[in-house]
mmCIF file of C-alpha atoms in Angstrom:
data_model
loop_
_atom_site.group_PDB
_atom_site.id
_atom_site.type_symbol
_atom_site.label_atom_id
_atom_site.label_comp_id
_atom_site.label_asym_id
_atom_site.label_seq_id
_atom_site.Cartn_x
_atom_site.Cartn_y
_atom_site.Cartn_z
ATOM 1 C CA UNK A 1 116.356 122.306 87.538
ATOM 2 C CA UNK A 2 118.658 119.632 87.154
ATOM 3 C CA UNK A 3 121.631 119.479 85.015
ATOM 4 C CA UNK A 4 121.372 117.186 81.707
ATOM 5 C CA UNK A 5 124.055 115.458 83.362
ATOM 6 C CA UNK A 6 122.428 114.820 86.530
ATOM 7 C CA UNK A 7 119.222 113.773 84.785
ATOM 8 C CA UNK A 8 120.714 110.983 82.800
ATOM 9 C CA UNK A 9 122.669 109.392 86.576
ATOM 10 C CA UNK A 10 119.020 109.152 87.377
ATOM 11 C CA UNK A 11 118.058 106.767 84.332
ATOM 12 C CA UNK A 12 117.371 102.605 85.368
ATOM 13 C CA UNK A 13 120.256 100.828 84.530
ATOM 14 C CA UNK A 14 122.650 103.903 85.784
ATOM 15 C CA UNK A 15 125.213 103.286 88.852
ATOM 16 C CA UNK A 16 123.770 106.529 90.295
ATOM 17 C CA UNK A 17 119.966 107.726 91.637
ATOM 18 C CA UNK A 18 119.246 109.410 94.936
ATOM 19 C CA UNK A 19 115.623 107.386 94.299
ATOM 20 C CA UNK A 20 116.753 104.335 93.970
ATOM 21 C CA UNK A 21 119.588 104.583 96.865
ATOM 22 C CA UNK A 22 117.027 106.085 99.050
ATOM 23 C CA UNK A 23 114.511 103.193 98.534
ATOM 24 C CA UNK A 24 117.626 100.211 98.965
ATOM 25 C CA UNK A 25 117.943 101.425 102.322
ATOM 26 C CA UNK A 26 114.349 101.606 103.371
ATOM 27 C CA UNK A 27 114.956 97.996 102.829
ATOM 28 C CA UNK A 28 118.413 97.927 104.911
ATOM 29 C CA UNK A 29 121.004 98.228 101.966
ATOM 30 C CA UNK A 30 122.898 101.176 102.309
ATOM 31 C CA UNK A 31 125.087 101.424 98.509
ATOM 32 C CA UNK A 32 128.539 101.717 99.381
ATOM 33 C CA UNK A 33 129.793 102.525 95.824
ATOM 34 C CA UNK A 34 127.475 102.117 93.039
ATOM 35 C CA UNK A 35 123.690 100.172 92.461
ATOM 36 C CA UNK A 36 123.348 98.996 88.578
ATOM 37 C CA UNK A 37 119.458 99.168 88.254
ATOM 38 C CA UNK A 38 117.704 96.569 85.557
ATOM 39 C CA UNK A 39 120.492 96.027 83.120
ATOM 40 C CA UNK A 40 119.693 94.099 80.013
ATOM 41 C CA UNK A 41 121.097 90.612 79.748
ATOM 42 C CA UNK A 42 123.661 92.568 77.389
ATOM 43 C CA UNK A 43 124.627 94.854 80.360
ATOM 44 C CA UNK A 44 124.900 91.985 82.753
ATOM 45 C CA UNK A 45 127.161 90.194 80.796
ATOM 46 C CA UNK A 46 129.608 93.461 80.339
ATOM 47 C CA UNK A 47 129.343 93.626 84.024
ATOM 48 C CA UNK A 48 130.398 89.781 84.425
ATOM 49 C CA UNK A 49 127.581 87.599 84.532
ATOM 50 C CA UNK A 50 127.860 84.067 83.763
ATOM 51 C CA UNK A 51 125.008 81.573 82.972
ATOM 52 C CA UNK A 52 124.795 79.485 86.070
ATOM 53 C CA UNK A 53 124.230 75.838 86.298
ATOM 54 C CA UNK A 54 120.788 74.644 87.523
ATOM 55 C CA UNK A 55 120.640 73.203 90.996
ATOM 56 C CA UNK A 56 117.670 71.822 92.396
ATOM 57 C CA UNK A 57 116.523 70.231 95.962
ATOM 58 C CA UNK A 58 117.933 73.206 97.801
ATOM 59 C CA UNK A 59 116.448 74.048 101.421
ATOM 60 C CA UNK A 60 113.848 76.252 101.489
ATOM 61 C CA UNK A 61 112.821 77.655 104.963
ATOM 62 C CA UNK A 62 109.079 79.694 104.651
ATOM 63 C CA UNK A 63 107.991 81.748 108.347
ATOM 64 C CA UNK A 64 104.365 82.272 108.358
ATOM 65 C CA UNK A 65 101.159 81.558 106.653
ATOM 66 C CA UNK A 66 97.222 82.835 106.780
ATOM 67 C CA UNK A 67 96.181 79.718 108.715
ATOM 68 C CA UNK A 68 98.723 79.924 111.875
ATOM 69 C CA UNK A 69 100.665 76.507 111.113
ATOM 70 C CA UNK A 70 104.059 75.768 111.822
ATOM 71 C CA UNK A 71 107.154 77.647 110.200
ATOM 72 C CA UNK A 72 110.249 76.398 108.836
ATOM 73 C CA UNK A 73 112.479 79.260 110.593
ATOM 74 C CA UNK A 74 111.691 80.999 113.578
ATOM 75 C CA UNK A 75 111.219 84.670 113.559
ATOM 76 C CA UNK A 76 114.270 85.628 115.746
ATOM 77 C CA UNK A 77 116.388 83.354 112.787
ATOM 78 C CA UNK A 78 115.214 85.276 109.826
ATOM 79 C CA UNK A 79 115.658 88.345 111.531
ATOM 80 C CA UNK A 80 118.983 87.668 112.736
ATOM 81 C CA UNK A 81 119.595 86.205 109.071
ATOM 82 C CA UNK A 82 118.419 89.259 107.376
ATOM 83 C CA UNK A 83 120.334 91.528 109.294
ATOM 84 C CA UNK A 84 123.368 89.501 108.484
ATOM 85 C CA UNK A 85 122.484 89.659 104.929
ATOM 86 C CA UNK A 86 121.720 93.560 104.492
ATOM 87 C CA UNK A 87 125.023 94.069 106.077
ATOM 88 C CA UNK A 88 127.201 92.093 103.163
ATOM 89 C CA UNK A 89 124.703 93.919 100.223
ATOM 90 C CA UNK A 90 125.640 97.139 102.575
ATOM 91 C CA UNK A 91 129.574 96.477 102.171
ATOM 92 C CA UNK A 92 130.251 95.213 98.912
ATOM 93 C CA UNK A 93 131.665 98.181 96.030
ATOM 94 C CA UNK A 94 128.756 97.140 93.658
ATOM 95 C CA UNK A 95 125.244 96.034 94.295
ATOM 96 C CA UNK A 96 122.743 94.855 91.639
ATOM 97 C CA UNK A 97 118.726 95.664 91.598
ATOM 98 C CA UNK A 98 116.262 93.972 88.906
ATOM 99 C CA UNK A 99 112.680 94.840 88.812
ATOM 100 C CA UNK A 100 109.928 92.543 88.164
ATOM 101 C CA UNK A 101 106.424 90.797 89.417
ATOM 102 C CA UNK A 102 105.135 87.679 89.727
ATOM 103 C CA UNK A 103 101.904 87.681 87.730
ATOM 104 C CA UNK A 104 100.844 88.611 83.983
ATOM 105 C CA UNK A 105 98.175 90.954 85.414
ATOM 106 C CA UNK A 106 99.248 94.687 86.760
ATOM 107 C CA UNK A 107 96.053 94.574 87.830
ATOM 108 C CA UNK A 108 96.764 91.405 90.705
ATOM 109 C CA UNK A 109 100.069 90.571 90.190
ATOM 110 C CA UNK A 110 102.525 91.240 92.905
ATOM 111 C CA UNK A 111 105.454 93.753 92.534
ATOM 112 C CA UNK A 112 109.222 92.648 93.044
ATOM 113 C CA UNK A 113 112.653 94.214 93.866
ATOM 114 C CA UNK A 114 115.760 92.022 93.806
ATOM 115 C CA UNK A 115 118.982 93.262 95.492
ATOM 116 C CA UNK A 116 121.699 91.376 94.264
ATOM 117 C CA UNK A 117 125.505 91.146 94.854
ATOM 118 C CA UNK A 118 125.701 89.251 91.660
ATOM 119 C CA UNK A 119 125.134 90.049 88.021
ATOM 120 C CA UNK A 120 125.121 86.004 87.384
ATOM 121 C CA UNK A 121 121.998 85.713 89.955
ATOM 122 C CA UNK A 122 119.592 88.435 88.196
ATOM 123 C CA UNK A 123 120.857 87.147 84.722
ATOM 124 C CA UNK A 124 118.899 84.063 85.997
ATOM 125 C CA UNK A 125 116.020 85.382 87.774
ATOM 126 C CA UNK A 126 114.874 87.186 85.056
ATOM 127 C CA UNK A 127 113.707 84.451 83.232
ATOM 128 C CA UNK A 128 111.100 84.036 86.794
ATOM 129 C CA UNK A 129 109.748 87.269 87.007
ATOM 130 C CA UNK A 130 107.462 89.189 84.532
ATOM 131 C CA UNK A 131 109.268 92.218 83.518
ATOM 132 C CA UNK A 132 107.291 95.197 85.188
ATOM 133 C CA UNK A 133 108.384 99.536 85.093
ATOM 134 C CA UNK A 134 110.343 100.263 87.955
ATOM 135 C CA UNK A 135 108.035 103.204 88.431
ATOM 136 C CA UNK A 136 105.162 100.297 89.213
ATOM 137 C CA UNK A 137 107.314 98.847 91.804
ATOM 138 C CA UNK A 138 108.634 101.738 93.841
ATOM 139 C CA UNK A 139 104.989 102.739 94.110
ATOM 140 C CA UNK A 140 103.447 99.378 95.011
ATOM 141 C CA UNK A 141 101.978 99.030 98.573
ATOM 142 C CA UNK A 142 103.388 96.075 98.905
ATOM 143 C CA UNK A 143 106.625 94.745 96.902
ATOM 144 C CA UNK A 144 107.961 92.026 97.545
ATOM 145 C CA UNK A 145 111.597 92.559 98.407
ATOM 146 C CA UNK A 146 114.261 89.536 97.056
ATOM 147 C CA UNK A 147 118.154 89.465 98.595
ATOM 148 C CA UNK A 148 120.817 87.100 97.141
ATOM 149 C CA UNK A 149 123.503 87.017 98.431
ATOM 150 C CA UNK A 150 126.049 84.461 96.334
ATOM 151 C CA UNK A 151 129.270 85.415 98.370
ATOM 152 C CA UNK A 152 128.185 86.064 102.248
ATOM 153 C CA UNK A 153 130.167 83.638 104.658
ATOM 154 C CA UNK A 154 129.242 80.091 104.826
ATOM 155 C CA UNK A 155 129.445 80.970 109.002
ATOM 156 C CA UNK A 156 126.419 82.803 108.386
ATOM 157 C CA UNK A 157 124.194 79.542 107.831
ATOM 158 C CA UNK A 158 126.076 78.132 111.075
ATOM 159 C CA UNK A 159 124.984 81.086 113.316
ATOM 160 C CA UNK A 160 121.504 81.269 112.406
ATOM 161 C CA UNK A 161 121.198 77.571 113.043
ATOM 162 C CA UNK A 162 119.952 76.757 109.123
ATOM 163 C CA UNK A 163 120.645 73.811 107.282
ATOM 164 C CA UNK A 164 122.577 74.547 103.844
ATOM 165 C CA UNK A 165 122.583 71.636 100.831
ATOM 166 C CA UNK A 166 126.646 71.396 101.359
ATOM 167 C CA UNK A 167 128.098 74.682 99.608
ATOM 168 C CA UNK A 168 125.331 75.541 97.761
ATOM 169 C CA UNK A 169 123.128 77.537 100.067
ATOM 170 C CA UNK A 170 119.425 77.530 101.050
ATOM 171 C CA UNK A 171 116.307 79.557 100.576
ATOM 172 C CA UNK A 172 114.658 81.213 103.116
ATOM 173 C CA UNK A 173 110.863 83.558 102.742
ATOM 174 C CA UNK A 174 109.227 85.523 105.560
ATOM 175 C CA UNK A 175 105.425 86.099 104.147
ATOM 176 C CA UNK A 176 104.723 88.796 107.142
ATOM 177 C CA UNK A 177 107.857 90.515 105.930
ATOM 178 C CA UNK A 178 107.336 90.138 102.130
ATOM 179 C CA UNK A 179 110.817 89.494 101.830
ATOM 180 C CA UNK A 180 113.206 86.153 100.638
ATOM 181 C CA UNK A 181 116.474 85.620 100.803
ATOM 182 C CA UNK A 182 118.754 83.639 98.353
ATOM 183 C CA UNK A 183 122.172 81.987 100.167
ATOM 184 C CA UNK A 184 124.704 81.092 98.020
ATOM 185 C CA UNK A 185 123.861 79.425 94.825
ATOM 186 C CA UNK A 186 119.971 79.457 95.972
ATOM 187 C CA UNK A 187 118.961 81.643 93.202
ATOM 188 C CA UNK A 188 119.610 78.804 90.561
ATOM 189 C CA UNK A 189 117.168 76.301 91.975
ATOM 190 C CA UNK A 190 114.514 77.322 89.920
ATOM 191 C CA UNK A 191 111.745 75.237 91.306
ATOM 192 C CA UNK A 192 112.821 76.302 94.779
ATOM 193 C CA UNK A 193 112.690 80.101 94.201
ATOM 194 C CA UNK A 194 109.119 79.690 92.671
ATOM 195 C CA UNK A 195 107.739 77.704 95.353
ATOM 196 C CA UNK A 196 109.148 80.466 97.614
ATOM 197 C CA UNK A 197 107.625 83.115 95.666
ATOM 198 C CA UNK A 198 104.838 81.309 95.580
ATOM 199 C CA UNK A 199 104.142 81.550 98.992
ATOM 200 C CA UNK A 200 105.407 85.384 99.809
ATOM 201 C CA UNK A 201 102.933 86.715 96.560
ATOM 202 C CA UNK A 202 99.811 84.626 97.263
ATOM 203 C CA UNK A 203 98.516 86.313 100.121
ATOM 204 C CA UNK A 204 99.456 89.791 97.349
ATOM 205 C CA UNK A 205 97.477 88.105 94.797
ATOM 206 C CA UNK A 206 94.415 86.695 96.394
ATOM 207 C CA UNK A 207 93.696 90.198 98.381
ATOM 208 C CA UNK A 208 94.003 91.850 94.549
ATOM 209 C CA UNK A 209 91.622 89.606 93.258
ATOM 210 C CA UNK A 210 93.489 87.463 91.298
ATOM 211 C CA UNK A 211 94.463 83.474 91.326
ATOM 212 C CA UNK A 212 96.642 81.207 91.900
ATOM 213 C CA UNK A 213 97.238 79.254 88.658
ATOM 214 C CA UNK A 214 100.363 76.593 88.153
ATOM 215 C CA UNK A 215 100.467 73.945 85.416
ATOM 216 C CA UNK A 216 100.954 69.928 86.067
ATOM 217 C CA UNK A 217 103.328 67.263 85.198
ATOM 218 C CA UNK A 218 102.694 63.517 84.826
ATOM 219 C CA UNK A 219 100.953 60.736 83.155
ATOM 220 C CA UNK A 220 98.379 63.436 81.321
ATOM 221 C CA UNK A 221 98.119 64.544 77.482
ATOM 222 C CA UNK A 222 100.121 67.044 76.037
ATOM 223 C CA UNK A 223 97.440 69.587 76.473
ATOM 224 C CA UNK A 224 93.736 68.786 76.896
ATOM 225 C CA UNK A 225 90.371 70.983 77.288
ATOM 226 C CA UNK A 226 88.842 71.246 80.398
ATOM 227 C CA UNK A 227 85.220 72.140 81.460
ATOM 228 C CA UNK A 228 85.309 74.491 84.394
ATOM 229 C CA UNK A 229 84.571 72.089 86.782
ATOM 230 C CA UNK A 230 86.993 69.751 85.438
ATOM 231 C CA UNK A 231 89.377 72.866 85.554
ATOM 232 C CA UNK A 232 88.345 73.784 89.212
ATOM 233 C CA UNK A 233 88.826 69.606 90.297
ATOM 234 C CA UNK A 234 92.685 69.313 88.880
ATOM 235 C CA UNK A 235 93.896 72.546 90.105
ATOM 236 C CA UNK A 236 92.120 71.483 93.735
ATOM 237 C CA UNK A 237 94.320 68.170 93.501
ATOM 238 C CA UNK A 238 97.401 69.169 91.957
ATOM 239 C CA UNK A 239 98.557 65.856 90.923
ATOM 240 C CA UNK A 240 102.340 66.691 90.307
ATOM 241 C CA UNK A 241 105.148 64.458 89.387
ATOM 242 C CA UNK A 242 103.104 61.603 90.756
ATOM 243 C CA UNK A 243 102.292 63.102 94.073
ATOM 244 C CA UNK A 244 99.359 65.513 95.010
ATOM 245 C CA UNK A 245 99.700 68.772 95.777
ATOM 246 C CA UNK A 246 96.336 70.671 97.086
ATOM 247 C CA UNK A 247 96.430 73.315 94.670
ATOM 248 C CA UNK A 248 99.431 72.912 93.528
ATOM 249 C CA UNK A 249 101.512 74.493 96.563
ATOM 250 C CA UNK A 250 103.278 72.833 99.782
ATOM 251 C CA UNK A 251 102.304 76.099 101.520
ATOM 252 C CA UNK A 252 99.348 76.170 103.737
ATOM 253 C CA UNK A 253 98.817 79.972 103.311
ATOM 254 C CA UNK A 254 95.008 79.425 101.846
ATOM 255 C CA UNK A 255 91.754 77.287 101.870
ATOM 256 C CA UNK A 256 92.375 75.330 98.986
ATOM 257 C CA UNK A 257 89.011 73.766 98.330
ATOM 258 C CA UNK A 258 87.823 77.769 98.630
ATOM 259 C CA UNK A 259 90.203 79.167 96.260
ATOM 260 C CA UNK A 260 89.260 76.185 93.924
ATOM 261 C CA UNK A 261 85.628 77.486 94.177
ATOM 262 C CA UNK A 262 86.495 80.889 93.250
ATOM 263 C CA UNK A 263 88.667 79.846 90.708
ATOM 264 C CA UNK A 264 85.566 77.508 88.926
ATOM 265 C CA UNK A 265 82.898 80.117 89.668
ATOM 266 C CA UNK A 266 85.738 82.767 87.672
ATOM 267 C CA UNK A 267 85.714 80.971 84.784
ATOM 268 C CA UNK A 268 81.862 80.489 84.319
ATOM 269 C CA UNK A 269 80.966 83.934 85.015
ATOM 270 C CA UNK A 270 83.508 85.228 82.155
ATOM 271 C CA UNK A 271 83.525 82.056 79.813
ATOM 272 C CA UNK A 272 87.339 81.759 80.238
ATOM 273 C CA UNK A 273 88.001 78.521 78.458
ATOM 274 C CA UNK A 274 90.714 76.050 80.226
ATOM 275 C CA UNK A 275 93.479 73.737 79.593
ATOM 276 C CA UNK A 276 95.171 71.344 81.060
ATOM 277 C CA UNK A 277 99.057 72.251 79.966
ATOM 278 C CA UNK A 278 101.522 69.380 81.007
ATOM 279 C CA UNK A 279 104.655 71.320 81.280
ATOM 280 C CA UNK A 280 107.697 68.498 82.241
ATOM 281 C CA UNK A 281 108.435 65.461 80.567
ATOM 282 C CA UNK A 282 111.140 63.859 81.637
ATOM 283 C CA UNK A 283 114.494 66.508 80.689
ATOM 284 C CA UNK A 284 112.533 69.384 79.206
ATOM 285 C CA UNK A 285 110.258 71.909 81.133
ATOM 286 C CA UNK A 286 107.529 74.619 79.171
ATOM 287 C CA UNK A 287 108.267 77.874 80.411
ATOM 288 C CA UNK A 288 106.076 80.825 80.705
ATOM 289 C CA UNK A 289 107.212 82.046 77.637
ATOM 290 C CA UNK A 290 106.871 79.198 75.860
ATOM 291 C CA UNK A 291 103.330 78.894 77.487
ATOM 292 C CA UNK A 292 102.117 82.147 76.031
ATOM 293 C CA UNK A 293 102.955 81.459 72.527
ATOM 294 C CA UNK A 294 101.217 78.148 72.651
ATOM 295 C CA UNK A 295 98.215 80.044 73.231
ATOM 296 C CA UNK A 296 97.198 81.165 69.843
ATOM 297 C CA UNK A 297 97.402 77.802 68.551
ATOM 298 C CA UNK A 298 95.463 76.444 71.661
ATOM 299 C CA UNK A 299 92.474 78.893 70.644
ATOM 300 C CA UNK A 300 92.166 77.841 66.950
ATOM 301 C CA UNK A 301 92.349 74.122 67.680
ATOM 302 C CA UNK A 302 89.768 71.924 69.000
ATOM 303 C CA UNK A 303 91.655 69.995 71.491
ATOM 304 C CA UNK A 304 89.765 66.596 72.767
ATOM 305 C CA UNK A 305 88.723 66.397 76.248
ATOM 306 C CA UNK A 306 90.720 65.376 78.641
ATOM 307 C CA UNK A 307 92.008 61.583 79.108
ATOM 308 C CA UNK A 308 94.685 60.466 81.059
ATOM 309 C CA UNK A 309 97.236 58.203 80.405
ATOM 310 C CA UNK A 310 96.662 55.850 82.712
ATOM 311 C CA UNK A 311 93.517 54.155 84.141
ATOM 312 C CA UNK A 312 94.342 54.321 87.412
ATOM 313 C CA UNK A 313 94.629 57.595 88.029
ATOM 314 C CA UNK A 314 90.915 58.842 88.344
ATOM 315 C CA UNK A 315 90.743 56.701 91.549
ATOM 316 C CA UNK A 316 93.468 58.370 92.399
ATOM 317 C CA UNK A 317 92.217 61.931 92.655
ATOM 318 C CA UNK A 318 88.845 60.389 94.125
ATOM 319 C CA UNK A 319 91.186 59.156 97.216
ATOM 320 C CA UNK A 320 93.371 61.732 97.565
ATOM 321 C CA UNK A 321 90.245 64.382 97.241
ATOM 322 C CA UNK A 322 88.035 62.511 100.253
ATOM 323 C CA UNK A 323 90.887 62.252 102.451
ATOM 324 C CA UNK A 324 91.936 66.037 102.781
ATOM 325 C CA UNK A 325 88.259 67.988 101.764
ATOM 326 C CA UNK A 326 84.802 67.535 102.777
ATOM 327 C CA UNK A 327 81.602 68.991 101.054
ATOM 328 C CA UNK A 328 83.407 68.601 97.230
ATOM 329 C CA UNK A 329 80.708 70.859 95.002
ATOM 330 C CA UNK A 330 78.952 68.649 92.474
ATOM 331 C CA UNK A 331 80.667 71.012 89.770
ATOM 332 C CA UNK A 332 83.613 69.397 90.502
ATOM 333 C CA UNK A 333 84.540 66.614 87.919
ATOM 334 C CA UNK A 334 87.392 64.541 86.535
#
């Protein structure tokens, strides 16, 4: 039996567990000193973390997708840059882990472990992930496995033959090995990590049986109800920022016009009711917190249908639709 002692060195958020060290270097980290698992923000700040300005437009390299199209790095680079990587989390004193998933559903969502050499970079990242037991992750069959590493040589983005955004790093996802990699400051481009994430936990998601949902930006209404069709038609176009997006995602990883399908027939079959959330204008941003407590209200109000802010725009989707899908179910409106 072990020791009371022992027992609590075993806790989350302890510097010691044989579990924990065990699992870091299934995924290369070997702890040299001590591995802090999910801290509160409370914890992280004792331990030095810093809020850290937002950077955006960072590099992000993805390898692999479902359909075979080209990658952004080449297999032998994100191996060679992920053994480079594993090695610094391997010799630094202190290394810190954060679970989480991205996904509201434990049901579909898809399990995350982030190995950090930075309290400052988890501080952030926790406001991405949905907060998950570790006990979920470490018994996943397929986590999703996130390294940043904010103080690894800038000679390492040289020797892999990557492209950094001057000192402040790059992004880099392998889907086939479920892993990313944060250089530098690349944890605080927010939109960057989530596209990257994006793309590592769809393949998760889909094969659970869940969806791919984002909200839009642009010349649209506040929020506005949608018919399921209607639904199905502006997540198939993703009209984002004043560009189009199929399905919201730069990722070719899925059939778009199939996963819009699913994603109308879903919300017939179970009378899920929809709406159109735009989530940027111009400085400020909703956040998936602030999303779910808008939901109450959006359920005891009758918000109108849906009309854009601009007459132009139906046209629009009609172009953008019959240039990149063919055989567009009747369902489908705008």
């Amino acid at each position: 039996m072990l020791s009371r002692k022992l027992k609590q060195l075993c806790f989350p958020g302890r510097a010691f567990s044989y579990g924990l060290n065990w699992a870091l270097a299934g995924r290369g980290v070997v702890v040299n000193d001590k591995a802090f698992q999910n801290l509160t923000t409370s914890e992280l700040q004792q331990k030095g973390a810093t809020i850290a300005e937002s950077l955006s437009g960072l590099p992000v390299y993805v390898r692999g997708n479902l359909l075979g199209g080209s990658s952004d790095i080449s297999k032998a680079q994100y191996a060679k840059l992920l053994k480079q990587v594993t090695a610094h989390l391997s010799s630094i004193a202190n290394v810190f882990v954060q679970d989480g998933a991205v996904g509201s559903s434990s049901e579909c969502d898809a399990k995350v472990r982030v190995i950090s050499d930075s309290p400052s970079a988890l501080l952030k990242l926790s406001s991405i992930l949905w907060k998950t037991p570790s006990r979920a992750v470490s018994h996943d069959s397929c986590p999703l496995t996130v390294y940043v590493t904010t103080s690894i040589s800038p000679g390492v983005v040289n020797a892999v033959g990557l492209r950094a955004q001057g000192d402040n790093g790059f992004i880099a996802a392998d889907i086939e090995r479920s892993s990313l990699i944060l250089c530098g400051k690349g944890f605080s481009d927010a939109n960057g990590v989530k596209e990257a994430l994006a793309a590592l936990s769809g393949p998760v998601i889909i094969a659970r049986g869940g969806l791919l949902l984002c909200a839009s930006s642009g010349i649209i209404p506040s929020v506005a109800k949608l018919s399921p069709g209607q639904a199905a038609y502006h997540f198939l176009a993703g009209y984002q920022n004043g560009k189009f997006f199929p399905a919201y995602s730069k990722f070719a990883y899925i059939d778009a016009l199939e996963l819009a399908k699913a994603f109308m027939s879903k919300l017939k079959d179970h009378q899920i009711l929809s709406y159109l959330v735009n989530a940027e204008k111009g400085e400020t941003s909703i956040t998936g917190k602030d999303l779910l407590e808008m939901v109450p209200s959006m359920l005891a109000k009758n918000f109108p249908p849906f009309e854009p802010k601009g007459g132009e725009l139906q046209e629009k989707y009609k172009s953008f639709l019959l240039s990149k899908f063919r055989g567009i179910p009747k369902g489908f409106s705008f």
